[in-house]
Short mmCIF file of C-alpha atoms in Angstrom, two decimals:
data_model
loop_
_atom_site.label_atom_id
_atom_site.label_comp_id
_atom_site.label_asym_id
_atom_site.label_seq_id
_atom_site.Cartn_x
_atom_site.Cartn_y
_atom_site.Cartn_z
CA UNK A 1 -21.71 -15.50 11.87
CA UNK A 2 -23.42 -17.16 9.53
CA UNK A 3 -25.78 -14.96 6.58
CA UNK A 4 -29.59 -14.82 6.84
CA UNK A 5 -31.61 -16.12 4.07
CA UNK A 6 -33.55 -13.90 2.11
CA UNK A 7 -37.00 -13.79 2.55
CA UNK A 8 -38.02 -11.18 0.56
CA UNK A 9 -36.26 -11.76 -2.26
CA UNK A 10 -37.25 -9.86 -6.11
CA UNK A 11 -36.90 -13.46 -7.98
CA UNK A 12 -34.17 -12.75 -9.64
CA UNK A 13 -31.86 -15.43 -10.06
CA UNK A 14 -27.64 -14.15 -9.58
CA UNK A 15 -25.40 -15.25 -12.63
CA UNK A 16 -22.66 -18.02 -11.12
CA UNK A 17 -19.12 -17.16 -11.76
CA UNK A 18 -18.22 -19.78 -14.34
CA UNK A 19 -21.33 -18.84 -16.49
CA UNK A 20 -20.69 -15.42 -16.52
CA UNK A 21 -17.37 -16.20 -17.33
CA UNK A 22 -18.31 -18.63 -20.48
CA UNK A 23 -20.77 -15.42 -21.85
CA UNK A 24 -23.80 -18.20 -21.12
CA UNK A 25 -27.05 -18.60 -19.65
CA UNK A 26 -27.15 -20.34 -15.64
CA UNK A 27 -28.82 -23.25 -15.47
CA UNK A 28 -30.92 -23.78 -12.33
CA UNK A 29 -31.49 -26.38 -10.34
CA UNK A 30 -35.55 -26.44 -9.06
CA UNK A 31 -35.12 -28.38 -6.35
CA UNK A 32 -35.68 -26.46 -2.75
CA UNK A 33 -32.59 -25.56 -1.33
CA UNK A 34 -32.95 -28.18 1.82
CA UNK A 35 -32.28 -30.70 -0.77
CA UNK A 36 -29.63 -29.39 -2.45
CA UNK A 37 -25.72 -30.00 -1.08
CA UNK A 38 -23.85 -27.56 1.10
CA UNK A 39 -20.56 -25.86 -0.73
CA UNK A 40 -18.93 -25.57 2.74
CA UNK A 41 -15.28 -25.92 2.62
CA UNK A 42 -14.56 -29.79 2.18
CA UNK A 43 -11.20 -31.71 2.53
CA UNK A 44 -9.73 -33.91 -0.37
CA UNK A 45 -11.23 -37.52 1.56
CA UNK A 46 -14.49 -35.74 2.14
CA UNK A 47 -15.34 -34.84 -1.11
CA UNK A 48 -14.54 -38.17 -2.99
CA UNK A 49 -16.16 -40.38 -0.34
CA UNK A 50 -19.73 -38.32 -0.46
CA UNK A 51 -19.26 -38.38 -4.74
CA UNK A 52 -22.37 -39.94 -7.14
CA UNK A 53 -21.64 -43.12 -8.27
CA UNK A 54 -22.24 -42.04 -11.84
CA UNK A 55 -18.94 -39.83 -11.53
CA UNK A 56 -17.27 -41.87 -9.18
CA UNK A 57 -13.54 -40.72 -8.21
CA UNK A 58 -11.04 -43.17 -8.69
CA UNK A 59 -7.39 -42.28 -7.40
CA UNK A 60 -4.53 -42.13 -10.71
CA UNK A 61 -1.45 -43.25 -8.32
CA UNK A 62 -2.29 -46.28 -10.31
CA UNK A 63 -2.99 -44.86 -13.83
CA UNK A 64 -3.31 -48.30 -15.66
CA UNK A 65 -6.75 -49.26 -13.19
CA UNK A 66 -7.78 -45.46 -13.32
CA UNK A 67 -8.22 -45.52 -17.35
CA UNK A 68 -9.80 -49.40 -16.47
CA UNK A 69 -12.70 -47.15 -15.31
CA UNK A 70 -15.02 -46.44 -18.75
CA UNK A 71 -16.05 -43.15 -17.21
CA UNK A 72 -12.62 -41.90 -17.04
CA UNK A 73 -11.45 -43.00 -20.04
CA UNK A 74 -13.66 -41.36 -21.54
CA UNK A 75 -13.10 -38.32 -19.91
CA UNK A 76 -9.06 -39.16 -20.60
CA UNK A 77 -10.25 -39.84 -24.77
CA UNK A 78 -11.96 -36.21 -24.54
CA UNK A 79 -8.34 -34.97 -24.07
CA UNK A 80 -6.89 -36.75 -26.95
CA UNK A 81 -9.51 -36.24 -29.55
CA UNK A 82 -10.37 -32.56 -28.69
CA UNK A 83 -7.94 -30.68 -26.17
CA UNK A 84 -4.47 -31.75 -26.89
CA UNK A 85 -4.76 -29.83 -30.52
CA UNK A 86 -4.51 -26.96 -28.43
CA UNK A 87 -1.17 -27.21 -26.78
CA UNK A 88 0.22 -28.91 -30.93
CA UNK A 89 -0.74 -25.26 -32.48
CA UNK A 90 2.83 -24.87 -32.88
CA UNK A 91 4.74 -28.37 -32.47
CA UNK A 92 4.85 -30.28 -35.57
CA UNK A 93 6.15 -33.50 -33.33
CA UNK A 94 2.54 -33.01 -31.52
CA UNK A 95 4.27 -33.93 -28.00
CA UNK A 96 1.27 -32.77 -25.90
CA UNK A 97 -1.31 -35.23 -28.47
CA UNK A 98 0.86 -38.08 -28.77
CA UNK A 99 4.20 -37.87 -26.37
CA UNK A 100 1.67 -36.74 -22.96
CA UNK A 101 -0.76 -39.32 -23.03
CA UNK A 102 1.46 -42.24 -23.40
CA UNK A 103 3.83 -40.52 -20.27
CA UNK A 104 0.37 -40.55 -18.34
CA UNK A 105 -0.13 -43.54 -18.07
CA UNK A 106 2.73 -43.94 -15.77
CA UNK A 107 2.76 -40.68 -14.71
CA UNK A 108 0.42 -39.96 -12.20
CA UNK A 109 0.55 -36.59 -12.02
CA UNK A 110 0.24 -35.85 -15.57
CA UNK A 111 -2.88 -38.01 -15.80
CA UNK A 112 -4.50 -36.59 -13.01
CA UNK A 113 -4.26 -32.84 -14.66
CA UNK A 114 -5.18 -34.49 -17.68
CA UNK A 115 -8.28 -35.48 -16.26
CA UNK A 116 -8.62 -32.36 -14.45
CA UNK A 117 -8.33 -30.24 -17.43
CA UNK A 118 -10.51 -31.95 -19.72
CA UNK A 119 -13.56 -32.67 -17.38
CA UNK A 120 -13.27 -29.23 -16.21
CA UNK A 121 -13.51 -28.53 -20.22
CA UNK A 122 -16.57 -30.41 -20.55
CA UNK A 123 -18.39 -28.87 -17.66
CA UNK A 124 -17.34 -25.33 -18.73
CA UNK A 125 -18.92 -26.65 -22.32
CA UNK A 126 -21.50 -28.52 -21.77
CA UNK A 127 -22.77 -27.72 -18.38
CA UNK A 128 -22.27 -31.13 -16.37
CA UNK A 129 -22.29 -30.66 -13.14
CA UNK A 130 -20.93 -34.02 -12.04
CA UNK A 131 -17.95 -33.35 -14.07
CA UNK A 132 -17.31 -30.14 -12.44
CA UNK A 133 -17.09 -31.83 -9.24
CA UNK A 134 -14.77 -34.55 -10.58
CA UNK A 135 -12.16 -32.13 -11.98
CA UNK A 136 -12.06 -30.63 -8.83
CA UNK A 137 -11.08 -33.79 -7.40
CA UNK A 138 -8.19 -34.38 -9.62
CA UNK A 139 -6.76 -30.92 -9.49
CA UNK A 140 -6.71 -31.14 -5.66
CA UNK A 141 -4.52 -34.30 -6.41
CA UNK A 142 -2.59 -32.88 -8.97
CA UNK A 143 -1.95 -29.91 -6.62
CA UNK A 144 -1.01 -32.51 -4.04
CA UNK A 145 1.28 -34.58 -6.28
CA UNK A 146 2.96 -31.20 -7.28
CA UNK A 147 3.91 -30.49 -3.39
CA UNK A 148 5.61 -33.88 -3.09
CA UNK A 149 7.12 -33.09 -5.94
CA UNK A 150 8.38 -29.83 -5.22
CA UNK A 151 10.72 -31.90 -2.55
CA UNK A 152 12.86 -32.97 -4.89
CA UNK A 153 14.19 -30.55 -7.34
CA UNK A 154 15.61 -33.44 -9.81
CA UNK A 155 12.56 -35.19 -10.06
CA UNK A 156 10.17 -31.95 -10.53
CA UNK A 157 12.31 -30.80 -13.34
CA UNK A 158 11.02 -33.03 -15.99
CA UNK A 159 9.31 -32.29 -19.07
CA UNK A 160 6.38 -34.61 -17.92
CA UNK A 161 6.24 -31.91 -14.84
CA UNK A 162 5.92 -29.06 -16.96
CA UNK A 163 3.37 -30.33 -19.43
CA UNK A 164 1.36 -30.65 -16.28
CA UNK A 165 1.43 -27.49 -15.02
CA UNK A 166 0.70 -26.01 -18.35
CA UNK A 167 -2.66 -28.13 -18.00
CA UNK A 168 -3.37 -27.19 -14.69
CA UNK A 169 -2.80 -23.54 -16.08
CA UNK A 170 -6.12 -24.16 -18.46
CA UNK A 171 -7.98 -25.59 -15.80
CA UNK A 172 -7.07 -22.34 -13.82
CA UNK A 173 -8.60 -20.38 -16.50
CA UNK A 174 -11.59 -22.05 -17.16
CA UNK A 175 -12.61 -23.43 -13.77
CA UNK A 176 -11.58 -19.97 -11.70
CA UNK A 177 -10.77 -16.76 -13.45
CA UNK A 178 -8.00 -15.89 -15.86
CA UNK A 179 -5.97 -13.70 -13.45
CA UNK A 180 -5.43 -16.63 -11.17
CA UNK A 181 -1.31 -17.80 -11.69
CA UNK A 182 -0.98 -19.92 -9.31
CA UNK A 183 1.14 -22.77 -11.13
CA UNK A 184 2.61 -20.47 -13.58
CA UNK A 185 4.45 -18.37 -10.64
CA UNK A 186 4.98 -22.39 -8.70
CA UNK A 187 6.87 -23.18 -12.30
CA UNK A 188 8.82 -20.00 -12.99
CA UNK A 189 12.03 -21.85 -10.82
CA UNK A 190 11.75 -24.38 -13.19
CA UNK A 191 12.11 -22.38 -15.96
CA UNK A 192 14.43 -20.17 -14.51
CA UNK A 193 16.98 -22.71 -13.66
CA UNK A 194 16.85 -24.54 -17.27
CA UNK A 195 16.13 -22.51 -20.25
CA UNK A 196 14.25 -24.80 -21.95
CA UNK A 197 15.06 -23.72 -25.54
CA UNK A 198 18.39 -25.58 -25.22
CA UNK A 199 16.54 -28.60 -24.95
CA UNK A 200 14.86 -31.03 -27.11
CA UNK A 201 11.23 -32.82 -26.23
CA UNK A 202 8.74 -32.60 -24.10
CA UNK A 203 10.52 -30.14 -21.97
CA UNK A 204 10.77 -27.65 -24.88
CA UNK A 205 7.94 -28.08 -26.17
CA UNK A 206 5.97 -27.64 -22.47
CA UNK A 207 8.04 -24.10 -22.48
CA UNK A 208 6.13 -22.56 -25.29
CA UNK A 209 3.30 -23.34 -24.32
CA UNK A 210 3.88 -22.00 -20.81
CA UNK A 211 4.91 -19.19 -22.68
CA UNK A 212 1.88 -18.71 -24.71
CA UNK A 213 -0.37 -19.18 -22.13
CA UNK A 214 1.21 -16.61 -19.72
CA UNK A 215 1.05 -14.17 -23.32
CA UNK A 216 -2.49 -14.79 -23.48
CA UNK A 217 -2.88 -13.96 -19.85
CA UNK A 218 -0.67 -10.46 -20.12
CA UNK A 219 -2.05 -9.52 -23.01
CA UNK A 220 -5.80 -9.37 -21.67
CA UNK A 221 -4.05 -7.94 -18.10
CA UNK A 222 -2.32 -5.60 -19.91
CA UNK A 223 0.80 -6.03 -18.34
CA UNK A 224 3.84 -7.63 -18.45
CA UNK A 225 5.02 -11.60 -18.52
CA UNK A 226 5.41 -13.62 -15.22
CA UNK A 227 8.34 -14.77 -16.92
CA UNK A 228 11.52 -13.58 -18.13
CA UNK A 229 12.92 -14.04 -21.32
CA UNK A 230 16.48 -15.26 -22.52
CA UNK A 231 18.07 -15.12 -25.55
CA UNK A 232 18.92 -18.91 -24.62
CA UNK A 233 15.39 -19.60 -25.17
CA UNK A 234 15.32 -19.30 -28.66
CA UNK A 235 16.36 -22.50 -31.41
CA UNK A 236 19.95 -21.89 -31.92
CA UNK A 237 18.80 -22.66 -35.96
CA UNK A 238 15.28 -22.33 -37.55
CA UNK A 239 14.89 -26.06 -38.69
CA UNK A 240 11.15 -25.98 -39.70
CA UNK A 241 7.88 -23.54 -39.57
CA UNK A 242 7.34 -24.81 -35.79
CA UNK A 243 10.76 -23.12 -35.05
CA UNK A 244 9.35 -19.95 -36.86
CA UNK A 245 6.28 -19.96 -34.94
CA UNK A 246 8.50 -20.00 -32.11
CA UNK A 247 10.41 -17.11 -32.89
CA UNK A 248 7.58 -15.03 -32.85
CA UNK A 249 6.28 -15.97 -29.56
CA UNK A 250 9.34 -15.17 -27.93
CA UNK A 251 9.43 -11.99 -29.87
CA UNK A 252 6.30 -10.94 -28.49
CA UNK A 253 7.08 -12.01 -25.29
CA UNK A 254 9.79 -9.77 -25.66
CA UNK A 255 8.01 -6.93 -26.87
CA UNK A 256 5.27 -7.24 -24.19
CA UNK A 257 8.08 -7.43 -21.15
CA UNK A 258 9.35 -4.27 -22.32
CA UNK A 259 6.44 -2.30 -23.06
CA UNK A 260 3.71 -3.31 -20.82
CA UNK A 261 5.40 -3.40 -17.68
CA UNK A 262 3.79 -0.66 -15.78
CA UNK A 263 6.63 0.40 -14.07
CA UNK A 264 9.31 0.11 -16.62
CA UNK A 265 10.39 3.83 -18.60
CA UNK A 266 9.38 4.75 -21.79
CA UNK A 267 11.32 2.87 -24.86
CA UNK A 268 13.82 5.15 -26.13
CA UNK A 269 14.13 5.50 -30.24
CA UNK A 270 16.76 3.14 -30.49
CA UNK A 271 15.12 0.72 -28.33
CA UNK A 272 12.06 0.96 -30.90
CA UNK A 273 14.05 0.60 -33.56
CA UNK A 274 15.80 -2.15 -32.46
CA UNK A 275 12.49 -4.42 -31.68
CA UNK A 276 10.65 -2.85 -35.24
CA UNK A 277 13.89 -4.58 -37.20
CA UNK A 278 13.48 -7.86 -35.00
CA UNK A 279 9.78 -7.81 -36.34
CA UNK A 280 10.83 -7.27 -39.70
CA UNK A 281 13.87 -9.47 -40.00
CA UNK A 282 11.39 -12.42 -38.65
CA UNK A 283 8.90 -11.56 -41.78
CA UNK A 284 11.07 -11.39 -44.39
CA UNK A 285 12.68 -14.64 -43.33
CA UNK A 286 8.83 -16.59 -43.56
CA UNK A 287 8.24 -18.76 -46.45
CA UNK A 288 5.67 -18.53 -48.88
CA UNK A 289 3.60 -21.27 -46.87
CA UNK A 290 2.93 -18.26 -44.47
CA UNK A 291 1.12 -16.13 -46.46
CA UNK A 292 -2.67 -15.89 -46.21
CA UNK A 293 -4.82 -17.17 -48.98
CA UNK A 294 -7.95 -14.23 -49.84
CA UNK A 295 -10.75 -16.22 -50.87
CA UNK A 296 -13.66 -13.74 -50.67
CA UNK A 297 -17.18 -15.11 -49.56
CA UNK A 298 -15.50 -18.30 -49.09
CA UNK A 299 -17.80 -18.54 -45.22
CA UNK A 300 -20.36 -16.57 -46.65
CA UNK A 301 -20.57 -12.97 -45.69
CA UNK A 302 -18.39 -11.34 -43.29
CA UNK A 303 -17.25 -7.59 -42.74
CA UNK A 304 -13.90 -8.96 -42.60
CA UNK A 305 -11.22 -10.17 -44.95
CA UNK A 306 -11.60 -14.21 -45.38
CA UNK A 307 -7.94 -14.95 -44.55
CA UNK A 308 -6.73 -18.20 -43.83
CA UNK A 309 -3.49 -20.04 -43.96
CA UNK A 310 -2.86 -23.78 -44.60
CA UNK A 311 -1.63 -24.76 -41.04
CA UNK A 312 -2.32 -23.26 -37.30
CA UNK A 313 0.80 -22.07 -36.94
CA UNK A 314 0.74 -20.08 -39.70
CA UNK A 315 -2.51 -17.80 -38.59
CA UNK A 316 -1.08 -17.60 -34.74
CA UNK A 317 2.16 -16.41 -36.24
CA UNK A 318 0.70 -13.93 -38.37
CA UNK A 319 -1.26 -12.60 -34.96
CA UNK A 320 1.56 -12.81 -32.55
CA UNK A 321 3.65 -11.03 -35.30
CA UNK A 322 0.16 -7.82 -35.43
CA UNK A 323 -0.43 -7.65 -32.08
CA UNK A 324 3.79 -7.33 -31.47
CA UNK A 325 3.38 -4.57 -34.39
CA UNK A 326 0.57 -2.87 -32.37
CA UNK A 327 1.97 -2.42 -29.49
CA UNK A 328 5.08 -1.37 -30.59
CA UNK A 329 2.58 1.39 -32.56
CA UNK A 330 1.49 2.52 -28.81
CA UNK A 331 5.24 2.36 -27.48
CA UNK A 332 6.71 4.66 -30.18
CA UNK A 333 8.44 7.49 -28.81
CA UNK A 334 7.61 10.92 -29.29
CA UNK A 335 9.19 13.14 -32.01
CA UNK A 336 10.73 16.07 -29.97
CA UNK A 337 8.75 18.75 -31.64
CA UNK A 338 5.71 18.44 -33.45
CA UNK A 339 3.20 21.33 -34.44
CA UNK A 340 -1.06 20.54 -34.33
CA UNK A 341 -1.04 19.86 -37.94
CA UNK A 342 1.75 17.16 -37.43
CA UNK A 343 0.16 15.59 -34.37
CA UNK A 344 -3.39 15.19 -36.61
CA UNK A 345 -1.59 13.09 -39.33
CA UNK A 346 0.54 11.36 -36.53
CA UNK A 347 -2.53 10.77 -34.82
CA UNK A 348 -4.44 9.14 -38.02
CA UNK A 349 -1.69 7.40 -38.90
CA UNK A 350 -1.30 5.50 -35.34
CA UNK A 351 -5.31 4.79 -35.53
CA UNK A 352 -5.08 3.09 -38.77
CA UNK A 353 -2.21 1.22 -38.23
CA UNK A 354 -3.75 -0.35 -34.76
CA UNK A 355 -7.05 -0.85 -37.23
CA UNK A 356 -4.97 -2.55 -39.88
CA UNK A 357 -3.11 -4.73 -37.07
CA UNK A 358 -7.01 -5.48 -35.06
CA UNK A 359 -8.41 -6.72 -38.42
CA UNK A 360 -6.16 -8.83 -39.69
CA UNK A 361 -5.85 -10.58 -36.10
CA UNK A 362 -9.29 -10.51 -36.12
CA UNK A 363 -9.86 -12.31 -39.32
CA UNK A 364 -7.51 -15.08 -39.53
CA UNK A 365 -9.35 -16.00 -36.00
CA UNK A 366 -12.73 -15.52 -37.52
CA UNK A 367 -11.68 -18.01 -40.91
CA UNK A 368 -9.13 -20.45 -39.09
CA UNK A 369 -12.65 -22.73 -37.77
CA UNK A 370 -9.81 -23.92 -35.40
CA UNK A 371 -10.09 -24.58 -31.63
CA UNK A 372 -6.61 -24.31 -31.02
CA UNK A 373 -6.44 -21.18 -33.10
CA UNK A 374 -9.10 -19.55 -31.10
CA UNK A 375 -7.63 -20.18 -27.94
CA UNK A 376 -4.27 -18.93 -28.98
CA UNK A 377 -6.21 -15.86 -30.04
CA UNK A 378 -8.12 -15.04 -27.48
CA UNK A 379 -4.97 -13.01 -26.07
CA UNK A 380 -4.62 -10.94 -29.22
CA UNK A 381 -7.89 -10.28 -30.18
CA UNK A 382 -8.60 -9.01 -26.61
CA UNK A 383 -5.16 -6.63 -26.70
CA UNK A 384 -6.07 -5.80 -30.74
CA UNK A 385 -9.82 -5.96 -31.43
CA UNK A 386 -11.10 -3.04 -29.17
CA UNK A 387 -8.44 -1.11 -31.65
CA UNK A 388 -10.65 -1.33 -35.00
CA UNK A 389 -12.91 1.83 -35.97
CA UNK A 390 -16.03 0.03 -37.78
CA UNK A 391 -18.76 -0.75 -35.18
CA UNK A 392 -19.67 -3.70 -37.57
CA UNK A 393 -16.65 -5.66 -37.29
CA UNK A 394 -16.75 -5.46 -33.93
CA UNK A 395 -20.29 -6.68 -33.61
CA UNK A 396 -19.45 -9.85 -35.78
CA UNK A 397 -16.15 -10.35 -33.70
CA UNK A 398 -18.06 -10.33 -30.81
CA UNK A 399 -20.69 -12.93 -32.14
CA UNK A 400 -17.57 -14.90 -33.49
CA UNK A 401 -15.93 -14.73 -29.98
CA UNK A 402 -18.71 -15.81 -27.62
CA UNK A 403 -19.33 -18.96 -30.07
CA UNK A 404 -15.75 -20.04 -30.17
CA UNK A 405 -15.92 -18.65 -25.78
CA UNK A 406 -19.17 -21.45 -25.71
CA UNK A 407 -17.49 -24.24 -28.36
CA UNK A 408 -14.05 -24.11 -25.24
CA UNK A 409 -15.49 -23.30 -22.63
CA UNK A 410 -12.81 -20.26 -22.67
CA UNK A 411 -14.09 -17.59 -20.55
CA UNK A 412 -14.55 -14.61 -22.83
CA UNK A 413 -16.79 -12.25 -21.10
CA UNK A 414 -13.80 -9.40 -20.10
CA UNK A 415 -12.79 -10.12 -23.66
CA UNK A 416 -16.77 -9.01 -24.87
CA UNK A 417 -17.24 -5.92 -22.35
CA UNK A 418 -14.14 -4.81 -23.83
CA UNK A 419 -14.94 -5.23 -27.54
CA UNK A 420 -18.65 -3.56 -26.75
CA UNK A 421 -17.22 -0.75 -25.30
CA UNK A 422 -15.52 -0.09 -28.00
CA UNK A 423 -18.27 -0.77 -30.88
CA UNK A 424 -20.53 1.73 -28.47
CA UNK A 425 -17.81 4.20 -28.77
CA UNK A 426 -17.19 3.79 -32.90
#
């Protein structure tokens, strides 16, 4: 039965999803409702043959006339110039800013979650409705293409396959919510049935970020990976920093599988011990090129420590390398027998070590001025931040997080709440 309008309504406007979601303000529309569309349930055909003109659909099963259209170029340039940094954080071959786009242009799939992504981006940013509407369009395809796809196990396995689902992924968390997996649990066969750390390319490189995007996703959840992990998933050699960076994301993928499952057992001493020396072995082996540079008042002032680090990859290292540290600090097992006065200095010790962990996560975020960084820290800072004790750096991190939630269009609002609470409790 369909709802009755209200009639006696207080004036108060409801907060949409998406904007609540991106920690901004709605923007309404003030013409009367008779004028404006229906949202009712639509089919594929329907909605592209009732689009505007100005943000008119055009099909990518022939990619080369798609990107003919200047609108969609655009919207396909948008990708290049500003997104695809975000998926290179850790590849020093940049596959996903120079490898992708060339594949999509004969790959219709991959341009059509290109295009999905990256409009969806700029309506999550900059409030364009039109483009909303248009990446829904081309994820429908995409999710369309993936089903054919799906038929054939031979052809889906392809790094060009995987690179798009780790687009549709973002899309997924910008468009919808950040809980929704629905091409990360469609992929895990994928994974499953070829490590990709034996391999070299697009494939690999597609892995980790599938990998760091399902991190991000646990570690705001709270729980553990969709995936599992492999030794065979790690470089059989570290050849470059990249290859460092990737150690540590599996690491922490590691560390979150075990200790954030919520029905696994608690880790036994050896088990801790056994992860702590991974963590360690991994820092000792970094390079100097690693270490954060301390330049004080370099941003002005700031309650935190200006860190930053020459590359990316360094500072989202350094973060999945804390955040692995603090939750191994919550996992630690028990001593057998402690008395009260014992249990205090345990007790101080464990909240200034998750402090420690929170601000340094915190501020090589805060000083990186990086999209790509702030993306890839999104996940830690949500796990880490509500962790520090002084209600000051969590105010600023919270400023700091809804800009870089706004400059994305990354939904941070569960990521606020949480921080608040924890600056109201400090």
């Amino acid at each position: 039965m369909p709802r009755q309008f209200l009639l006696n309504s207080d004036g108060h406007r409801p907060v949409c999803h998406r904007c609540r979601q991106a920690s901004r303000d709605c923007q309404w529309s003030t013409r009367p409702a008779r004028e404006q569309q229906s949202r009712s349930p639509t089919t594929l055909a329907q909605r592209l043959t009732t689009r505007p003109r100005s943000t008119e659909y055009i099909s990518t099963k022939n990619p080369e006339k798609a990107l003919g259209n200047p609108h969609i170029a655009a919207i396909f340039r948008y990708y290049i110039e500003h997104l695809a940094g975000w998926y290179d954080l850790n590849d020093v071959k940049r596959h996903f800013g120079d490898i992708v786009p060339s594949c999509a242009r004969k790959n219709s799939l991959l341009l059509s979650a290109i295009l999905a992504f990256a409009a969806a981006s700029q309506s999550s940013s900059f409030l364009k409705k039109d483009l909303w509407d248009l990446a829904e369009s081309y994820h429908l395809e995409s999710v369309q293409a993936l089903l054919q796809l799906t038929e054939n196990p031979d052809e889906f396995r392809t790094g060009e396959t995987l690179a798009a689902i780790c687009l549709l992924r973002s899309y997924e968390i910008i468009s919808q919510n950040i809980s929704c997996q629905n091409h990360l649990q469609g992929s895990y066969s994928l994974l499953a049935s070829q490590p990709a750390g034996l391999e070299t390319g697009l494939l690999s490189a597609g892995f980790w970020n599938y990998l760091r995007e399902d991190i991000t996703v646990a570690l705001i959840e709270k729980r553990s990976l969709m995936i599992e992990l492999s030794r065979g998933q790690l470089p059989r050699t570290v050849e470059g920093e990249d290859d460092l960076a990737n150690r540590i994301t599996y690491l922490l993928g590691k560390v979150i599988n075990r200790c954030l499952d919520q029905d696994g057992s608690p880790l036994e001493q050896h088990e801790w011990h056994s992860l702590n020396d991974e963590l360690d072995t991994w820092r000792a082996s970094l390079p100097t090129s690693f270490e954060p540079i301390c330049t004080p008042e370099m941003y002005g002032q700031s309650h935190f420590p200006c860190l930053w680090t020459v590359s990316g990859w360094h500072a989202s290292s350094l973060q999945y390398y804390h955040t692995a540290l603090a939750i191994l600090s919550v996992a630690e097992p028990m001593p057998v027998a402690v008395n009260a006065i014992q249990q205090i200095n345990r007790i101080n010790d464990f909240e200034k070590k998750l402090d420690h962990h929170a601000v340094q996560v915190s501020a090589l975020a805060i000083f990186s001025n990086s999209a790509p960084v702030w993306v890839n820290s999104f996940g830690p800072i949500s796990f880490c931040g509500p962790w520090m004790r002084d209600s000051q750096k969590v105010n600023e991190l919270i400023q700091e997080t809804q800009k870089w939630g706004s400059k994305t269009g990354w939904p941070v609002t569960s990521i606020v709440e949480s921080l608040a609470r924890s600056g109201a409790g400090g």
